[in-house]
Tab-separated table of C-alpha atoms in Angstrom:
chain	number	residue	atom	x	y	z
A	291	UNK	CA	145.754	104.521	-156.632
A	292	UNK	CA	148.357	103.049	-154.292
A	293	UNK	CA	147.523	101.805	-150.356
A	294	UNK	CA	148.422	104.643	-147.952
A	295	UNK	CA	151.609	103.534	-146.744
A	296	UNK	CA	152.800	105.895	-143.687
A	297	UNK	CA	155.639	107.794	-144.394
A	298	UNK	CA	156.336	110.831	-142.421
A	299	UNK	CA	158.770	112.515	-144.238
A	300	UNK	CA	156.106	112.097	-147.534
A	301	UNK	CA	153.286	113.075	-145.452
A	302	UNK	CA	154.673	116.298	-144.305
A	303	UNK	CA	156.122	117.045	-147.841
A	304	UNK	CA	152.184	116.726	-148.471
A	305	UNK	CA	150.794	118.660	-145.922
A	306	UNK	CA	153.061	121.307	-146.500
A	307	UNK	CA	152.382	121.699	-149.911
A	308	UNK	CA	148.668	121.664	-149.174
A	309	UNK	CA	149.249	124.261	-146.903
A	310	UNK	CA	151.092	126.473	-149.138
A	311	UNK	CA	148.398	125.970	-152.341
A	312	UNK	CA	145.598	126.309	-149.691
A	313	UNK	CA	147.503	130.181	-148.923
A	314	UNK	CA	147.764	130.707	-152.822
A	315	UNK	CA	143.927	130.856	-152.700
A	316	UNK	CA	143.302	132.364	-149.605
A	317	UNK	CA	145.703	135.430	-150.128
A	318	UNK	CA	143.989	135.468	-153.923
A	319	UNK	CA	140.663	136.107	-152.231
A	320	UNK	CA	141.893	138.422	-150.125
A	321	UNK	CA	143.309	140.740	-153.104
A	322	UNK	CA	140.075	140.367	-154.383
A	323	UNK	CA	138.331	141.350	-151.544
A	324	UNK	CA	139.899	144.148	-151.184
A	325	UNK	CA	139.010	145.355	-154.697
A	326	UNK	CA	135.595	144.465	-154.221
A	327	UNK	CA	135.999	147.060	-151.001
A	328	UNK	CA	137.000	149.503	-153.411
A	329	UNK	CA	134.469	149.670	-155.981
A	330	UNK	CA	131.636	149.918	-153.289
A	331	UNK	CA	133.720	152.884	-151.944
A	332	UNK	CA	133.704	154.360	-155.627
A	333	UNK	CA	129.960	153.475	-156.403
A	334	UNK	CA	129.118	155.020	-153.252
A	335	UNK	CA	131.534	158.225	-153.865
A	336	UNK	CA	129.775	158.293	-157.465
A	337	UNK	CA	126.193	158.114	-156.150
A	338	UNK	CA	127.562	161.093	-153.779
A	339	UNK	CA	128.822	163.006	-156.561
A	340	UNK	CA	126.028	162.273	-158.558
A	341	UNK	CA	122.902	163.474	-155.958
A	342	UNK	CA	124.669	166.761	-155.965
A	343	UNK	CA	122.455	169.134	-157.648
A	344	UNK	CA	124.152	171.038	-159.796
A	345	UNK	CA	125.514	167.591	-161.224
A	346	UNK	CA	122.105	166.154	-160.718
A	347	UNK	CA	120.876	169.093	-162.935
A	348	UNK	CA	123.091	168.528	-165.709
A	349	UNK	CA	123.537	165.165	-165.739
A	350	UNK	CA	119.795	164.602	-165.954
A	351	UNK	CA	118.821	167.373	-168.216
A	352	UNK	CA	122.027	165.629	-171.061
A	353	UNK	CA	120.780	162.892	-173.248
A	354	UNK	CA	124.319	162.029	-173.754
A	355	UNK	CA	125.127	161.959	-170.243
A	356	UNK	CA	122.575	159.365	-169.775
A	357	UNK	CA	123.624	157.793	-172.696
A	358	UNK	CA	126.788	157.341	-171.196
A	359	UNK	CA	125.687	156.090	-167.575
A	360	UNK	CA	123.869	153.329	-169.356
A	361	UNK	CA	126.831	152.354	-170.874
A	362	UNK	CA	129.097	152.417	-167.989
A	363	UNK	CA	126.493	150.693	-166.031
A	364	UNK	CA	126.480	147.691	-168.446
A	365	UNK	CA	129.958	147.240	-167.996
A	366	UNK	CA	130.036	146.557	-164.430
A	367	UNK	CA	127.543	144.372	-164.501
């Protein structure tokens, strides 16, 4: 690796281009975030959905059903 050698011109060409791959991943986590937002909104509509009793009823009283929620619960995890 070479000595630092000051250099303004190079050292802002660096420092911008940290700055802009440095916004890459901070926007990135920010989309994902946001998605992460969303599927607690939909887990929490589901479990709404779900604790309703005539769904509760059905849902419980379907081996398939089940079946099916263990399934879908293996993906997300």
């Amino acid at each position: 690796m070479k000595p630092y050698v000051p250099d303004p011109a190079l050292d802002e060409l660096v420092c911008s281009e940290l700055a802009r791959r440095t916004e890459l991943i901070a926007a990135q986590a920010r989309v994902i975030a946001h998605a992460q937002a969303r599927q607690a909104e939909f887990l929490v509509d589901l479990q709404g959905w779900s604790e309703d009793p005539q769904v509760s009823s059905r849902l419980h009283g379907n081996p398939e059903s089940i079946r099916l929620a263990d399934v879908n619960a293996a993906t997300l995890t």
